[in-house]
CSV table of N, CA and C in Angstrom, one decimal:
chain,number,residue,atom,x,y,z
T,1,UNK,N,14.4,26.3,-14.9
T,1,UNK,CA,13.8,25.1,-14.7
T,1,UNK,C,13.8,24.3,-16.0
T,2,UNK,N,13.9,23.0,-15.6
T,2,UNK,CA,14.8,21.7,-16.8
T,2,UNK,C,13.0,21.8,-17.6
T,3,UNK,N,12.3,21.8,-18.5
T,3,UNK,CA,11.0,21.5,-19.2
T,3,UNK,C,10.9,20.0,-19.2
T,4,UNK,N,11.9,19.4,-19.4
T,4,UNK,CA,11.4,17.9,-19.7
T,4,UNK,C,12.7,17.5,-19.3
T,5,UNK,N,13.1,17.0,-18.2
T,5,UNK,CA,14.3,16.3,-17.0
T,5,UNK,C,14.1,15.2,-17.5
T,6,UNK,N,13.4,14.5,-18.4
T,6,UNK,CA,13.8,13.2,-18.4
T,6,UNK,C,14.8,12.5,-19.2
T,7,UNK,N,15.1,13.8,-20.0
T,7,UNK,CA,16.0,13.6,-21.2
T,7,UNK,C,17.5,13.4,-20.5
T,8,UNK,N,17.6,14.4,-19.4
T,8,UNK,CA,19.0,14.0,-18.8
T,8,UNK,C,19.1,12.6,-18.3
T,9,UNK,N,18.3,11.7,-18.0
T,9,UNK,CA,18.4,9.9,-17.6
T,9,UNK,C,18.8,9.3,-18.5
T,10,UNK,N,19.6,8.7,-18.3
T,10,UNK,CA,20.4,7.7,-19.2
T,10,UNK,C,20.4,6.2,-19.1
T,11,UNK,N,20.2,5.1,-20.0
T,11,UNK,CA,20.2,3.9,-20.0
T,11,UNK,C,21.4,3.7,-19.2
T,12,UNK,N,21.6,2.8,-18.0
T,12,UNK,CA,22.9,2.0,-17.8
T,12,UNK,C,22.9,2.9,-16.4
T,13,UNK,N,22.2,4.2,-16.3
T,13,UNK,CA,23.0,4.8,-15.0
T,13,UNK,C,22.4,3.9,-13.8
T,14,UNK,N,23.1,4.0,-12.9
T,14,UNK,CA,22.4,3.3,-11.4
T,14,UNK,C,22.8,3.9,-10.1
T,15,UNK,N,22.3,3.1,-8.3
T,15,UNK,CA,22.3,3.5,-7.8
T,15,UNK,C,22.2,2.9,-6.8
T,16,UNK,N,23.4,2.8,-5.8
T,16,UNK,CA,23.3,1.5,-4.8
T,16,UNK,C,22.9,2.0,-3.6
T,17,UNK,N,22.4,1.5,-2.5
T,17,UNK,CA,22.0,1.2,-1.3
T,17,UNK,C,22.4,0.3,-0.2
T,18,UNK,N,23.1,0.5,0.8
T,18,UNK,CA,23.5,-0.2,1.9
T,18,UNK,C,22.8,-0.1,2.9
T,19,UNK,N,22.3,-0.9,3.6
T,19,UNK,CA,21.8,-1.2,4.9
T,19,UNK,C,21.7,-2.4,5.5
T,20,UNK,N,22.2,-2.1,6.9
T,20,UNK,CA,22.1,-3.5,7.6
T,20,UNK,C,20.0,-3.8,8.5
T,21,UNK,N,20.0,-4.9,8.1
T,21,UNK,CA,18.1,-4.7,8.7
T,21,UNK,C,18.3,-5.2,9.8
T,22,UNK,N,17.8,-4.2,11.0
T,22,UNK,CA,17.9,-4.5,12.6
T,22,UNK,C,16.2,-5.0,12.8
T,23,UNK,N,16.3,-5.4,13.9
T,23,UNK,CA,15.2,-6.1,14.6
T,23,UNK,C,14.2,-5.1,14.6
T,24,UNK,N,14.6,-3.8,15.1
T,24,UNK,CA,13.9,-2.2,15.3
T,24,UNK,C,13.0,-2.5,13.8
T,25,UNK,N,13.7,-2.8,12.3
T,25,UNK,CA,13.3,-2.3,11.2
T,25,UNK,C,12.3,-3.6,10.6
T,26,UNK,N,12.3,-4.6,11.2
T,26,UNK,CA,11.2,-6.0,11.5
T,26,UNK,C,10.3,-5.5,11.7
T,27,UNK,N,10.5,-5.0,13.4
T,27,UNK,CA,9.6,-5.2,14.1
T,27,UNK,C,8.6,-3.9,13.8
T,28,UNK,N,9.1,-2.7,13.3
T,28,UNK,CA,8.3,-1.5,12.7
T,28,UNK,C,7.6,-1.9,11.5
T,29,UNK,N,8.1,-2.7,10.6
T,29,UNK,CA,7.5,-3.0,9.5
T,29,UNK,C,6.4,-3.9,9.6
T,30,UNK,N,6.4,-5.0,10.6
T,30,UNK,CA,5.5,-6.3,11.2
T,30,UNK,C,4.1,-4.8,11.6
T,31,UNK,N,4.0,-3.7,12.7
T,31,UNK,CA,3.2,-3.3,12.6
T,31,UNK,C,2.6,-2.4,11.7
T,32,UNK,N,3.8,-1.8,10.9
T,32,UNK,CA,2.9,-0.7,10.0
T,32,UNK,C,1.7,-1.8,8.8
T,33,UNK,N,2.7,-2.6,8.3
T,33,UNK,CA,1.7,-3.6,7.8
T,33,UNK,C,0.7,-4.4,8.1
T,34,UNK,N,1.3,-4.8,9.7
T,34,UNK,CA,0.0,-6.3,10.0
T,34,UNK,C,0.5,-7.4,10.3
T,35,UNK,N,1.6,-7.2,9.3
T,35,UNK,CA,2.1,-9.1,8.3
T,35,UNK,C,2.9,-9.2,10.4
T,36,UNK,N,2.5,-10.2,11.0
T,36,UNK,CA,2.7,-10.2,12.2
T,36,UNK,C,3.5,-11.7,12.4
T,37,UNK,N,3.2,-12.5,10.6
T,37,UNK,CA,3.8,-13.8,11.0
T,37,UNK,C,5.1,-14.3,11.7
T,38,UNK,N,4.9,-15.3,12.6
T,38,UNK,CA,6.4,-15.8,13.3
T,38,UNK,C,7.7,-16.1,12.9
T,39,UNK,N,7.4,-16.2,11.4
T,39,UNK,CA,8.7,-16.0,10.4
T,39,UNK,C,9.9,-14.9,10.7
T,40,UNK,N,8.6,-14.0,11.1
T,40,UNK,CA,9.3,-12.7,11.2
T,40,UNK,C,9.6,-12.1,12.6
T,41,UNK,N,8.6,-12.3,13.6
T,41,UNK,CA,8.9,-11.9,14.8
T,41,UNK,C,8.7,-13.1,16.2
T,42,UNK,N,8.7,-14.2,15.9
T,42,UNK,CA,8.7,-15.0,16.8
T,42,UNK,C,10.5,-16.1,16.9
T,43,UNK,N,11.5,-15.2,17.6
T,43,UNK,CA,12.5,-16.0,17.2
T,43,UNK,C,12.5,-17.8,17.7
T,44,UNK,N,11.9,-18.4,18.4
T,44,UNK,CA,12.2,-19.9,18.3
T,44,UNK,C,11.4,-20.2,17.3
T,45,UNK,N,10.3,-20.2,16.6
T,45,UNK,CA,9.5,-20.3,15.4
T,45,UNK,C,10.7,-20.3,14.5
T,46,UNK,N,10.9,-19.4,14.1
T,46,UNK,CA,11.9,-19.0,13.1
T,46,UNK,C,13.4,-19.4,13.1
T,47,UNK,N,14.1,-20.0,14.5
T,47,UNK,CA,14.8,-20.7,14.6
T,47,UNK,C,15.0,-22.0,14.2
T,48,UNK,N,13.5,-22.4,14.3
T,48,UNK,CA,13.8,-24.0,14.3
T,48,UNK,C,13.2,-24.1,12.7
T,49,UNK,N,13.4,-22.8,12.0
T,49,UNK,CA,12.8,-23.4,10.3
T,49,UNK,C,13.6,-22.9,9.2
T,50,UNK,N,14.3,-21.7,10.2
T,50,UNK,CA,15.2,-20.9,9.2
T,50,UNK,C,16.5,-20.9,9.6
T,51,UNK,N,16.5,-20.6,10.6
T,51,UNK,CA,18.3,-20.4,11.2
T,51,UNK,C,17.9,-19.1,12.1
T,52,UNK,N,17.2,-18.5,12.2
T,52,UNK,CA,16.3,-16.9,12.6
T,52,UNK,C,15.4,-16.5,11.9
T,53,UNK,N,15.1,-15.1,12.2
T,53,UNK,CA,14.2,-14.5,11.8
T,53,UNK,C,14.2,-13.9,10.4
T,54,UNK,N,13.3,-14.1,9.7
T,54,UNK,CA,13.2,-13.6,8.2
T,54,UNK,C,12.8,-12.3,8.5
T,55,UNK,N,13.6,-11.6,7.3
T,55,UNK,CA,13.1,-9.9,7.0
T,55,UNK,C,11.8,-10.1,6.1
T,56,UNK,N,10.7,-9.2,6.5
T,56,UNK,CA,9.7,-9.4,5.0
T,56,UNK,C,10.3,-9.2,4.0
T,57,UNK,N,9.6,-10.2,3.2
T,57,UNK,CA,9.9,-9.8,1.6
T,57,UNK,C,9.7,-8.7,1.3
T,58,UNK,N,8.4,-7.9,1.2
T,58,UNK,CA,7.6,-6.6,1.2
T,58,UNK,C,8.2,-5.6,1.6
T,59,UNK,N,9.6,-5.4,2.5
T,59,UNK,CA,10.5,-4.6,2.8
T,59,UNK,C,10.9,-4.3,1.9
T,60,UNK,N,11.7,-4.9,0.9
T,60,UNK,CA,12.5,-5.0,0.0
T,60,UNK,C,12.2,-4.3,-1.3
T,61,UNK,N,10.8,-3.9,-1.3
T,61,UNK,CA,10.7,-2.7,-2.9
T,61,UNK,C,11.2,-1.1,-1.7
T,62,UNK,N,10.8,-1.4,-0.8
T,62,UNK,CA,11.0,0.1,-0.3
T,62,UNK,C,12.6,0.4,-0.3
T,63,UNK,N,13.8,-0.7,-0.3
T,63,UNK,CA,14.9,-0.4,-0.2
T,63,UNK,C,15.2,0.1,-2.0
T,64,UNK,N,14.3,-0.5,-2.4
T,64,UNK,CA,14.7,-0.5,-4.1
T,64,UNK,C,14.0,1.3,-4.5
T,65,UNK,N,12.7,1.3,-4.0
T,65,UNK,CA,12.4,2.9,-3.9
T,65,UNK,C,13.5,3.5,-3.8
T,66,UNK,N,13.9,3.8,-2.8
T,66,UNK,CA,14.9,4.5,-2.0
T,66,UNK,C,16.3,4.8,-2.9
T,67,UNK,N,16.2,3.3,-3.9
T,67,UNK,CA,17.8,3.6,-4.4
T,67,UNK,C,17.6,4.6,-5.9
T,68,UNK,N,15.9,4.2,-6.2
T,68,UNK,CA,15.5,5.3,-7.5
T,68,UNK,C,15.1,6.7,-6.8
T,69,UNK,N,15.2,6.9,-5.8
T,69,UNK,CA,15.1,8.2,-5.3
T,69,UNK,C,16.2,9.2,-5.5
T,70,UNK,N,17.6,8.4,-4.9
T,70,UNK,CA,18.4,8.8,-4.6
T,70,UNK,C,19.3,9.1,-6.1
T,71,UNK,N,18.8,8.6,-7.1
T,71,UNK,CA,19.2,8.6,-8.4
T,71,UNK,C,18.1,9.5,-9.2
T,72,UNK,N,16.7,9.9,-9.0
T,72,UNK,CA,16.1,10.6,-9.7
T,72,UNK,C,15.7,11.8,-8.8
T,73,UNK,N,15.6,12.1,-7.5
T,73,UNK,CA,14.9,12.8,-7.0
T,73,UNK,C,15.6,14.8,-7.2
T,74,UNK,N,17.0,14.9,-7.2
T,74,UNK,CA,17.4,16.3,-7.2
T,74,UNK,C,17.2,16.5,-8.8
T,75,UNK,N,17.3,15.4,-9.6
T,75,UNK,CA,17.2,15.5,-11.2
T,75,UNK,C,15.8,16.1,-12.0
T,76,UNK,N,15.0,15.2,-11.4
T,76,UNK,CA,13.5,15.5,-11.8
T,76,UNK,C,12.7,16.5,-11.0
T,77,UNK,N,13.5,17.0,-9.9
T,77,UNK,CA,12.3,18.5,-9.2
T,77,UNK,C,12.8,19.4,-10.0
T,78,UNK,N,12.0,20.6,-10.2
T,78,UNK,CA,10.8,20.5,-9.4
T,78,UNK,C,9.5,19.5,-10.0
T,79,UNK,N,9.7,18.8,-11.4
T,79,UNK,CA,8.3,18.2,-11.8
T,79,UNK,C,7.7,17.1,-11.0
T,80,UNK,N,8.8,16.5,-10.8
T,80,UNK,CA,8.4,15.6,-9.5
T,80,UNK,C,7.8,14.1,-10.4
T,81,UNK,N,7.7,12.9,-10.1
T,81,UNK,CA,7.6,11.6,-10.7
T,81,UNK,C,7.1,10.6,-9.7
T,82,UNK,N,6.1,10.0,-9.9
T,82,UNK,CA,5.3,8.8,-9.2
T,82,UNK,C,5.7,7.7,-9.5
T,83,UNK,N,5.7,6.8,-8.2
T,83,UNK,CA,6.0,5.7,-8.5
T,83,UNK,C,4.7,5.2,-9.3
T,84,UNK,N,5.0,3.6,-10.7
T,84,UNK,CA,3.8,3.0,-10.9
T,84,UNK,C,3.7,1.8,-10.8
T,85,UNK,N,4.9,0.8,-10.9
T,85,UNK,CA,5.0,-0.6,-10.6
T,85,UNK,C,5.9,-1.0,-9.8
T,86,UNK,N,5.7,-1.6,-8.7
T,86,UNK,CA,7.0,-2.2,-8.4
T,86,UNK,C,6.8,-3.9,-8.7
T,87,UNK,N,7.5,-4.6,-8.8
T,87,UNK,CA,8.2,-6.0,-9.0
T,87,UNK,C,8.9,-7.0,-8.2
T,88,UNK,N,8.8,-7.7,-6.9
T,88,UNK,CA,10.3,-7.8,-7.0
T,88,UNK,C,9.8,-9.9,-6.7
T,89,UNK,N,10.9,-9.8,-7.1
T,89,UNK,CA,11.0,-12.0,-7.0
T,89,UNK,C,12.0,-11.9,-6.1
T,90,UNK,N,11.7,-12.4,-5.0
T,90,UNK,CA,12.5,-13.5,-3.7
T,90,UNK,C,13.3,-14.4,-4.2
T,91,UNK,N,14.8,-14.2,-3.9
T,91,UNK,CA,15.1,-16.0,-4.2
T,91,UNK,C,15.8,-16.3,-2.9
T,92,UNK,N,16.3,-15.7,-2.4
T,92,UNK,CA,16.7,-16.5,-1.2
T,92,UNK,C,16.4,-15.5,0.3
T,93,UNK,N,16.4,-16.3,1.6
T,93,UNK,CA,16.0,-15.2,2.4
T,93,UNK,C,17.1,-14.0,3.2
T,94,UNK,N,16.1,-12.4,3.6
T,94,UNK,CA,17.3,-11.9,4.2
T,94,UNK,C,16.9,-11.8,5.6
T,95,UNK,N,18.2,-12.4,6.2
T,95,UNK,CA,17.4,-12.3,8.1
T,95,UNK,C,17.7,-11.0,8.7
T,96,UNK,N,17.3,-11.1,9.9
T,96,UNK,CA,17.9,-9.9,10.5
T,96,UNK,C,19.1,-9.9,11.3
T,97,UNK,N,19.9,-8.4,10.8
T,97,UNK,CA,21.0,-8.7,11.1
T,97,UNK,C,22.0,-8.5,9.7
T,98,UNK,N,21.0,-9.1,8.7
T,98,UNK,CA,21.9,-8.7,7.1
T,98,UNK,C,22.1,-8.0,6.6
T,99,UNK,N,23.3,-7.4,6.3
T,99,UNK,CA,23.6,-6.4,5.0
T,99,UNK,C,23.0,-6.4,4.3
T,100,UNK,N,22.2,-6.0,3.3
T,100,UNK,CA,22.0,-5.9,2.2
T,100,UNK,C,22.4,-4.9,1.3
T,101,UNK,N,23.0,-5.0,0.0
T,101,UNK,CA,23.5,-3.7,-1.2
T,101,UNK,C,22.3,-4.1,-2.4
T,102,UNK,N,21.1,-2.9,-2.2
T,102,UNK,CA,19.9,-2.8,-3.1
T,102,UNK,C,20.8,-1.7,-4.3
T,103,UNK,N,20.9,-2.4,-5.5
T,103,UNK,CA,21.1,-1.9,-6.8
T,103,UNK,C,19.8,-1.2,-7.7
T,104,UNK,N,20.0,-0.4,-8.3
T,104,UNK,CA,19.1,0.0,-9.7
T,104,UNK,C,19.5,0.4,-10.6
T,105,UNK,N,19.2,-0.1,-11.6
T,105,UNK,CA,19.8,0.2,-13.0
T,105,UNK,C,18.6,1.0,-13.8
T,106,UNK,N,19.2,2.1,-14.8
T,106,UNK,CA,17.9,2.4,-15.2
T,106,UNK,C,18.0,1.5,-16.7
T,107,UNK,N,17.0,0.8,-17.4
T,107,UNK,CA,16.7,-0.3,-18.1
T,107,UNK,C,16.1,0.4,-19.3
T,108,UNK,N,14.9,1.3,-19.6
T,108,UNK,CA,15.1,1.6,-20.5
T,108,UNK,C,14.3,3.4,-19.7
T,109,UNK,N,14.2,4.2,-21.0
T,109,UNK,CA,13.6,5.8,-20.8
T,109,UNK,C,12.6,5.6,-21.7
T,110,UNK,N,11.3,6.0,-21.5
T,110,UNK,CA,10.3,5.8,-22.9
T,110,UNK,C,9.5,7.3,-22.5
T,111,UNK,N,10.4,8.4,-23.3
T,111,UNK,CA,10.5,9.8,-23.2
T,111,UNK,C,8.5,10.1,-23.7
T,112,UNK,N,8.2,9.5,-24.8
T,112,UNK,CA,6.6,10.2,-25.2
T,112,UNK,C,6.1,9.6,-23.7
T,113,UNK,N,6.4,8.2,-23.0
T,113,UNK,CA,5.0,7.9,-22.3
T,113,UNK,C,5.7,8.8,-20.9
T,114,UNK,N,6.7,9.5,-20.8
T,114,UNK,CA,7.0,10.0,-19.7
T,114,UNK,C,7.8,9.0,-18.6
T,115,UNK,N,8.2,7.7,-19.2
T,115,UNK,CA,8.8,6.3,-18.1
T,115,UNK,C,9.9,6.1,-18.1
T,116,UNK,N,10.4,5.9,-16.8
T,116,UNK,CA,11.7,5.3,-16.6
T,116,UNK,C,11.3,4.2,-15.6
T,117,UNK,N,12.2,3.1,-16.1
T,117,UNK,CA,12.2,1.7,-16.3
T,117,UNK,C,13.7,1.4,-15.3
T,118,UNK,N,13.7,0.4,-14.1
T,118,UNK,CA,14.9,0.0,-13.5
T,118,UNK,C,14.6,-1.1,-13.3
T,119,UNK,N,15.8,-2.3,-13.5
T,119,UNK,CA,16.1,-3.2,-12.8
T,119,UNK,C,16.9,-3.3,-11.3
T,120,UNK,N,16.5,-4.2,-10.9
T,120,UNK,CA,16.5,-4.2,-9.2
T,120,UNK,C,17.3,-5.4,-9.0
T,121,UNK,N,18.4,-5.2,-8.2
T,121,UNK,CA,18.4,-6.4,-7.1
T,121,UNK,C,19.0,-6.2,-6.1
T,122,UNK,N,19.0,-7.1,-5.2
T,122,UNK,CA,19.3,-7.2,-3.9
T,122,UNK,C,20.4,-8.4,-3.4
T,123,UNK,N,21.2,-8.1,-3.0
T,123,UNK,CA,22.1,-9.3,-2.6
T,123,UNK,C,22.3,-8.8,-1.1
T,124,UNK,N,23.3,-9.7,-0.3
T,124,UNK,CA,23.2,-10.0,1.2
T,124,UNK,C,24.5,-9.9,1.3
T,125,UNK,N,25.6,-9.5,2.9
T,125,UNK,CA,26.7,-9.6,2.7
T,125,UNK,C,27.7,-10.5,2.4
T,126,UNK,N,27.1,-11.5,1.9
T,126,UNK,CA,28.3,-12.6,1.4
T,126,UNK,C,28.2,-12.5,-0.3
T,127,UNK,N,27.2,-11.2,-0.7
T,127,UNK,CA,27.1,-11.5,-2.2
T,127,UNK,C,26.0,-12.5,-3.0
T,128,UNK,N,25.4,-12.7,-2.1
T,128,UNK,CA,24.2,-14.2,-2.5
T,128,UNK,C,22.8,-12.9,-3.4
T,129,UNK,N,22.9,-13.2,-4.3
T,129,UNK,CA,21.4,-12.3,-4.6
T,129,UNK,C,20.1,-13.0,-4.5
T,130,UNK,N,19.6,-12.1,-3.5
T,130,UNK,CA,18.0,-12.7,-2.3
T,130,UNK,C,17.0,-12.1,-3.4
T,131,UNK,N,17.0,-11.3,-4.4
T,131,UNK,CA,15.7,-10.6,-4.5
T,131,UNK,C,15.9,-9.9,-6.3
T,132,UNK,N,15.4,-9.6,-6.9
T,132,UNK,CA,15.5,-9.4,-8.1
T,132,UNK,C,14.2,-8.7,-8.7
T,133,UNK,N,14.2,-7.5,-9.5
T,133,UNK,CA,13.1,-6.5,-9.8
T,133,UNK,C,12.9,-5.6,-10.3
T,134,UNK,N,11.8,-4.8,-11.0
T,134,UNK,CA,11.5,-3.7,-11.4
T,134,UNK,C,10.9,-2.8,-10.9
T,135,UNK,N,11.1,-1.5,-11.2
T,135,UNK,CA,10.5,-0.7,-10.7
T,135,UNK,C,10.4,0.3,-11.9
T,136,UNK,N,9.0,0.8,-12.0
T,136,UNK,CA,8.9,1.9,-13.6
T,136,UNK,C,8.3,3.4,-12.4
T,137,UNK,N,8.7,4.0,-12.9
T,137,UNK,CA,8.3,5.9,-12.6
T,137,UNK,C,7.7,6.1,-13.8
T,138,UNK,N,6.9,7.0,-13.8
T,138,UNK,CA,6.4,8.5,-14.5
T,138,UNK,C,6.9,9.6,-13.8
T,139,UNK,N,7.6,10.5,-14.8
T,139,UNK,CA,7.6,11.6,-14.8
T,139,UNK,C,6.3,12.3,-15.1
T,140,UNK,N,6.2,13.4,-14.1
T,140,UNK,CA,4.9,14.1,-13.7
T,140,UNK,C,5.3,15.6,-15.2
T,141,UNK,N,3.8,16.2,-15.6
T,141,UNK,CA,3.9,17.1,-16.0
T,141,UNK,C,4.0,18.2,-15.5
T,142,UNK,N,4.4,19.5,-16.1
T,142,UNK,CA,4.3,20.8,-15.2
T,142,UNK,C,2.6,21.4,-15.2
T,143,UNK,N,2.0,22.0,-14.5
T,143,UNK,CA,0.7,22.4,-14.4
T,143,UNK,C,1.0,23.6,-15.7
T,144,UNK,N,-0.1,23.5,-16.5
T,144,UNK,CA,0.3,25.4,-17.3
T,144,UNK,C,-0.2,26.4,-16.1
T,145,UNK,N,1.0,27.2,-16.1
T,145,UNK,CA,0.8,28.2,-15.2
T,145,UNK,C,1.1,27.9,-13.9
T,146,UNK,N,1.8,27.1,-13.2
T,146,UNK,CA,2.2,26.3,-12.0
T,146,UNK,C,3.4,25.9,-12.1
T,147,UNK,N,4.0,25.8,-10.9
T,147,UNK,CA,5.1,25.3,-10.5
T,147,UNK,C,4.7,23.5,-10.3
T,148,UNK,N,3.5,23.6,-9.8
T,148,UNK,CA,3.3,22.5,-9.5
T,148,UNK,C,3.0,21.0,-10.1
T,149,UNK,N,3.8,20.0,-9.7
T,149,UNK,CA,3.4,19.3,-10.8
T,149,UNK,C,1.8,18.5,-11.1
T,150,UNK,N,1.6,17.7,-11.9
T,150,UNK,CA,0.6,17.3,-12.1
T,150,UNK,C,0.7,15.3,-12.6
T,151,UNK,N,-0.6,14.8,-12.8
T,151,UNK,CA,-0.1,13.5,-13.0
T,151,UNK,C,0.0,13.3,-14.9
């Protein structure tokens, strides 16, 4: 077992993400949240303001999660790492139906406080970047005497 996995993360590494957002992935998200606005699931609403239906914004740290998973998660077990901030700024919309390629970069390592630090963005499949962000982890400690980690 690695004692301190953080040391293998390196400034510059990253981690892309592809997905196309279907209606299914709207319309799951409109109830797990609430956010029920017509933006999002009312297509003549949304036709006659957007061109269609807007993806929530609020989707969009979870694609960014997903791409620091996929870049820290076999690395850092068994200590295991919480998310602590996420960030992200909107600049243009993604509808449904759009590719999106969610990037992360890791930005900086701050080994005493236990942090790794990524920048985030999101572009659409023509390349347009919709979304821009951070996202910081803690690396968890080992329990003394445990496998288990701790915060």
């Amino acid at each position: 077992m690695t004692m301190n996995p953080i040391h293998e993360i390196s400034i510059g590494e990253s981690a892309t993400l592809r997905r196309t957002v279907s209606e299914s992935d709207v319309y799951l998200f409109a109830g797990i949240s609430g956010d029920m606005h017509p933006n999002h699931v009312n297509r003549e609403y949304a036709e006659g303001r957007f061109g269609g239906r807007v993806v929530h914004g609020a989707l969009l740290p979870g694609y960014i999660s997903a791409c620091a998973v996929n870049l820290l998660d076999e690395r850092l077990e068994p200590v295991g790492y919480a998310a602590q901030i996420f960030s992200v700024k909107c600049l243009a919309p993604v509808m449904i139906g759009d590719t999106v390629q969610c990037t992360v970069t890791v930005d900086a390592v701050d080994v005493d406080r236990r942090k790794i630090f990524f920048a985030a963005e999101v572009r659409n499949q023509r390349g347009e970047l919709c979304a821009t962000g951070e996202k910081v982890v803690k690396v968890l400690r080992p329990r003394p005497d445990s496998k288990e980690p701790s915060p």
